[in-house]
Amino acid sequence: MNESIVKKKSFELAIRGVNFYKFLISEKKEFVMSKQFLRSVTSIGANVREAINAQSKADFIHKLSISQKECDETMYWLELLKETNYISDLEFNSLHEQSTEVLKIIRSIIITSKKNL
């Protein structure tokens, strides 16, 4: 398991998420779903950081599980923004791909960590 990769990738996703949120509120004038998106996309990396500093292996898995849920929620808000025509397929695909990558990394770390308990 390599926390530095998930730490880096989740932080990069958060940066893109914040910038995308700024775009949504300024250009699309969308304030409700975009705020939910912002909360979930920034929570991914925050929980990864908490996991890295966990007090036990169980705490580590728990924090990463929260991060996994937040990543899935981020993808939900992206899907909803796309289906309600706030964002284009191109905008959706780029962020959704990046979210999927982070989600896969987190899931892999959780599975490996559970095996090593």
PDB file of C-alpha atoms in Angstrom:
ATOM      1  CA  MET A   1       0.000   0.000   0.000  1.00  0.00           C
ATOM      2  CA  ASN A   2       1.333   3.399  -0.895  1.00  0.00           C
ATOM      3  CA  GLU A   3      -0.354   6.264   0.931  1.00  0.00           C
ATOM      4  CA  SER A   4       1.749   8.878  -0.828  1.00  0.00           C
ATOM      5  CA  ILE A   5       0.092   8.080  -4.164  1.00  0.00           C
ATOM      6  CA  VAL A   6      -3.419   8.301  -2.745  1.00  0.00           C
ATOM      7  CA  LYS A   7      -2.463  11.425  -0.801  1.00  0.00           C
ATOM      8  CA  LYS A   8      -1.143  13.098  -3.959  1.00  0.00           C
ATOM      9  CA  LYS A   9      -4.006  11.989  -6.220  1.00  0.00           C
ATOM     10  CA  SER A  10      -6.742  12.926  -3.742  1.00  0.00           C
ATOM     11  CA  PHE A  11      -5.175  16.363  -3.255  1.00  0.00           C
ATOM     12  CA  GLU A  12      -4.983  16.900  -7.022  1.00  0.00           C
ATOM     13  CA  LEU A  13      -8.654  15.890  -7.292  1.00  0.00           C
ATOM     14  CA  ALA A  14      -9.559  18.361  -4.539  1.00  0.00           C
ATOM     15  CA  ILE A  15      -7.757  21.186  -6.345  1.00  0.00           C
ATOM     16  CA  ARG A  16      -9.612  20.403  -9.572  1.00  0.00           C
ATOM     17  CA  GLY A  17     -12.828  20.134  -7.593  1.00  0.00           C
ATOM     18  CA  VAL A  18     -12.397  23.561  -6.001  1.00  0.00           C
ATOM     19  CA  ASN A  19     -11.665  25.137  -9.374  1.00  0.00           C
ATOM     20  CA  PHE A  20     -14.629  23.337 -10.915  1.00  0.00           C
ATOM     21  CA  TYR A  21     -16.848  24.601  -8.082  1.00  0.00           C
ATOM     22  CA  LYS A  22     -15.709  28.169  -8.801  1.00  0.00           C
ATOM     23  CA  PHE A  23     -16.622  27.623 -12.465  1.00  0.00           C
ATOM     24  CA  LEU A  24     -20.055  26.234 -11.562  1.00  0.00           C
ATOM     25  CA  ILE A  25     -20.999  29.153  -9.352  1.00  0.00           C
ATOM     26  CA  SER A  26     -19.587  31.891 -11.558  1.00  0.00           C
ATOM     27  CA  GLU A  27     -20.433  30.606 -15.047  1.00  0.00           C
ATOM     28  CA  LYS A  28     -23.366  28.251 -14.508  1.00  0.00           C
ATOM     29  CA  LYS A  29     -24.911  30.031 -11.520  1.00  0.00           C
ATOM     30  CA  GLU A  30     -25.464  26.668  -9.847  1.00  0.00           C
ATOM     31  CA  PHE A  31     -25.160  26.895  -6.073  1.00  0.00           C
ATOM     32  CA  VAL A  32     -26.791  23.860  -4.442  1.00  0.00           C
ATOM     33  CA  MET A  33     -25.395  20.752  -6.150  1.00  0.00           C
ATOM     34  CA  SER A  34     -22.047  22.449  -6.656  1.00  0.00           C
ATOM     35  CA  LYS A  35     -21.733  23.068  -2.899  1.00  0.00           C
ATOM     36  CA  GLN A  36     -22.485  19.402  -2.198  1.00  0.00           C
ATOM     37  CA  PHE A  37     -19.892  18.457  -4.812  1.00  0.00           C
ATOM     38  CA  LEU A  38     -17.329  20.774  -3.202  1.00  0.00           C
ATOM     39  CA  ARG A  39     -17.898  19.264   0.233  1.00  0.00           C
ATOM     40  CA  SER A  40     -17.519  15.688  -0.931  1.00  0.00           C
ATOM     41  CA  VAL A  41     -14.575  16.237  -3.296  1.00  0.00           C
ATOM     42  CA  THR A  42     -12.531  18.039  -0.625  1.00  0.00           C
ATOM     43  CA  SER A  43     -13.484  15.510   2.031  1.00  0.00           C
ATOM     44  CA  ILE A  44     -11.806  12.684   0.099  1.00  0.00           C
ATOM     45  CA  GLY A  45      -8.295  14.011   0.644  1.00  0.00           C
ATOM     46  CA  ALA A  46      -9.029  15.222   4.157  1.00  0.00           C
ATOM     47  CA  ASN A  47     -10.023  11.709   5.190  1.00  0.00           C
ATOM     48  CA  VAL A  48      -7.010  10.234   3.390  1.00  0.00           C
ATOM     49  CA  ARG A  49      -4.814  12.541   5.495  1.00  0.00           C
ATOM     50  CA  GLU A  50      -6.619  11.402   8.640  1.00  0.00           C
ATOM     51  CA  ALA A  51      -6.106   7.779   7.609  1.00  0.00           C
ATOM     52  CA  ILE A  52      -2.385   8.305   7.129  1.00  0.00           C
ATOM     53  CA  ASN A  53      -2.226   9.581  10.707  1.00  0.00           C
ATOM     54  CA  ALA A  54      -4.497   6.864  12.088  1.00  0.00           C
ATOM     55  CA  GLN A  55      -3.870   5.449  15.544  1.00  0.00           C
ATOM     56  CA  SER A  56      -4.452   1.841  14.506  1.00  0.00           C
ATOM     57  CA  LYS A  57      -4.935  -0.320  11.445  1.00  0.00           C
ATOM     58  CA  ALA A  58      -8.693  -0.431  12.149  1.00  0.00           C
ATOM     59  CA  ASP A  59      -8.794   3.371  12.388  1.00  0.00           C
ATOM     60  CA  PHE A  60      -6.819   3.569   9.131  1.00  0.00           C
ATOM     61  CA  ILE A  61      -9.352   1.351   7.354  1.00  0.00           C
ATOM     62  CA  HIS A  62     -12.262   3.289   8.843  1.00  0.00           C
ATOM     63  CA  LYS A  63     -10.925   6.668   7.684  1.00  0.00           C
ATOM     64  CA  LEU A  64     -10.202   5.330   4.205  1.00  0.00           C
ATOM     65  CA  SER A  65     -13.716   3.871   4.102  1.00  0.00           C
ATOM     66  CA  ILE A  66     -15.110   7.338   4.751  1.00  0.00           C
ATOM     67  CA  SER A  67     -12.883   8.665   1.974  1.00  0.00           C
ATOM     68  CA  GLN A  68     -14.229   5.958  -0.333  1.00  0.00           C
ATOM     69  CA  LYS A  69     -17.811   6.993   0.434  1.00  0.00           C
ATOM     70  CA  GLU A  70     -17.001  10.653  -0.196  1.00  0.00           C
ATOM     71  CA  CYS A  71     -15.414   9.748  -3.523  1.00  0.00           C
ATOM     72  CA  ASP A  72     -18.510   7.825  -4.555  1.00  0.00           C
ATOM     73  CA  GLU A  73     -20.665  10.777  -3.468  1.00  0.00           C
ATOM     74  CA  THR A  74     -18.506  13.105  -5.573  1.00  0.00           C
ATOM     75  CA  MET A  75     -19.194  10.906  -8.568  1.00  0.00           C
ATOM     76  CA  TYR A  76     -22.917  11.035  -7.798  1.00  0.00           C
ATOM     77  CA  TRP A  77     -22.933  14.859  -7.838  1.00  0.00           C
ATOM     78  CA  LEU A  78     -20.979  14.869 -11.102  1.00  0.00           C
ATOM     79  CA  GLU A  79     -23.499  12.474 -12.651  1.00  0.00           C
ATOM     80  CA  LEU A  80     -26.389  14.624 -11.449  1.00  0.00           C
ATOM     81  CA  LEU A  81     -24.787  17.816 -12.778  1.00  0.00           C
ATOM     82  CA  LYS A  82     -24.300  16.123 -16.139  1.00  0.00           C
ATOM     83  CA  GLU A  83     -27.820  14.695 -16.348  1.00  0.00           C
ATOM     84  CA  THR A  84     -29.326  18.088 -15.483  1.00  0.00           C
ATOM     85  CA  ASN A  85     -27.255  19.742 -18.218  1.00  0.00           C
ATOM     86  CA  TYR A  86     -25.121  21.926 -15.990  1.00  0.00           C
ATOM     87  CA  ILE A  87     -21.943  20.349 -17.313  1.00  0.00           C
ATOM     88  CA  SER A  88     -20.929  18.907 -20.664  1.00  0.00           C
ATOM     89  CA  ASP A  89     -19.920  15.335 -21.356  1.00  0.00           C
ATOM     90  CA  LEU A  90     -16.331  16.522 -21.720  1.00  0.00           C
ATOM     91  CA  GLU A  91     -16.317  18.253 -18.317  1.00  0.00           C
ATOM     92  CA  PHE A  92     -18.004  15.240 -16.746  1.00  0.00           C
ATOM     93  CA  ASN A  93     -15.711  12.626 -18.294  1.00  0.00           C
ATOM     94  CA  SER A  94     -12.517  14.309 -17.203  1.00  0.00           C
ATOM     95  CA  LEU A  95     -13.473  14.715 -13.542  1.00  0.00           C
ATOM     96  CA  HIS A  96     -15.327  11.405 -13.370  1.00  0.00           C
ATOM     97  CA  GLU A  97     -12.261   9.557 -14.689  1.00  0.00           C
ATOM     98  CA  GLN A  98     -10.040  11.201 -12.114  1.00  0.00           C
ATOM     99  CA  SER A  99     -12.535  10.388  -9.349  1.00  0.00           C
ATOM    100  CA  THR A 100     -12.738   6.775 -10.510  1.00  0.00           C
ATOM    101  CA  GLU A 101      -8.953   6.488 -10.405  1.00  0.00           C
ATOM    102  CA  VAL A 102      -8.820   7.784  -6.831  1.00  0.00           C
ATOM    103  CA  LEU A 103     -11.687   5.492  -5.831  1.00  0.00           C
ATOM    104  CA  LYS A 104      -9.891   2.449  -7.247  1.00  0.00           C
ATOM    105  CA  ILE A 105      -6.705   3.320  -5.360  1.00  0.00           C
ATOM    106  CA  ILE A 106      -8.597   3.787  -2.098  1.00  0.00           C
ATOM    107  CA  ARG A 107     -10.502   0.503  -2.546  1.00  0.00           C
ATOM    108  CA  SER A 108      -7.279  -1.345  -3.301  1.00  0.00           C
ATOM    109  CA  ILE A 109      -5.624   0.006  -0.149  1.00  0.00           C
ATOM    110  CA  ILE A 110      -8.660  -0.936   1.955  1.00  0.00           C
ATOM    111  CA  ILE A 111      -8.730  -4.491   0.568  1.00  0.00           C
ATOM    112  CA  THR A 112      -5.003  -4.953   1.138  1.00  0.00           C
ATOM    113  CA  SER A 113      -5.220  -3.500   4.642  1.00  0.00           C
ATOM    114  CA  LYS A 114      -8.115  -5.800   5.586  1.00  0.00           C
ATOM    115  CA  LYS A 115      -6.160  -8.812   4.373  1.00  0.00           C
ATOM    116  CA  ASN A 116      -3.230  -7.770   6.543  1.00  0.00           C
ATOM    117  CA  LEU A 117      -5.274  -7.315   9.735  1.00  0.00           C
TER     118      LEU A 117
END
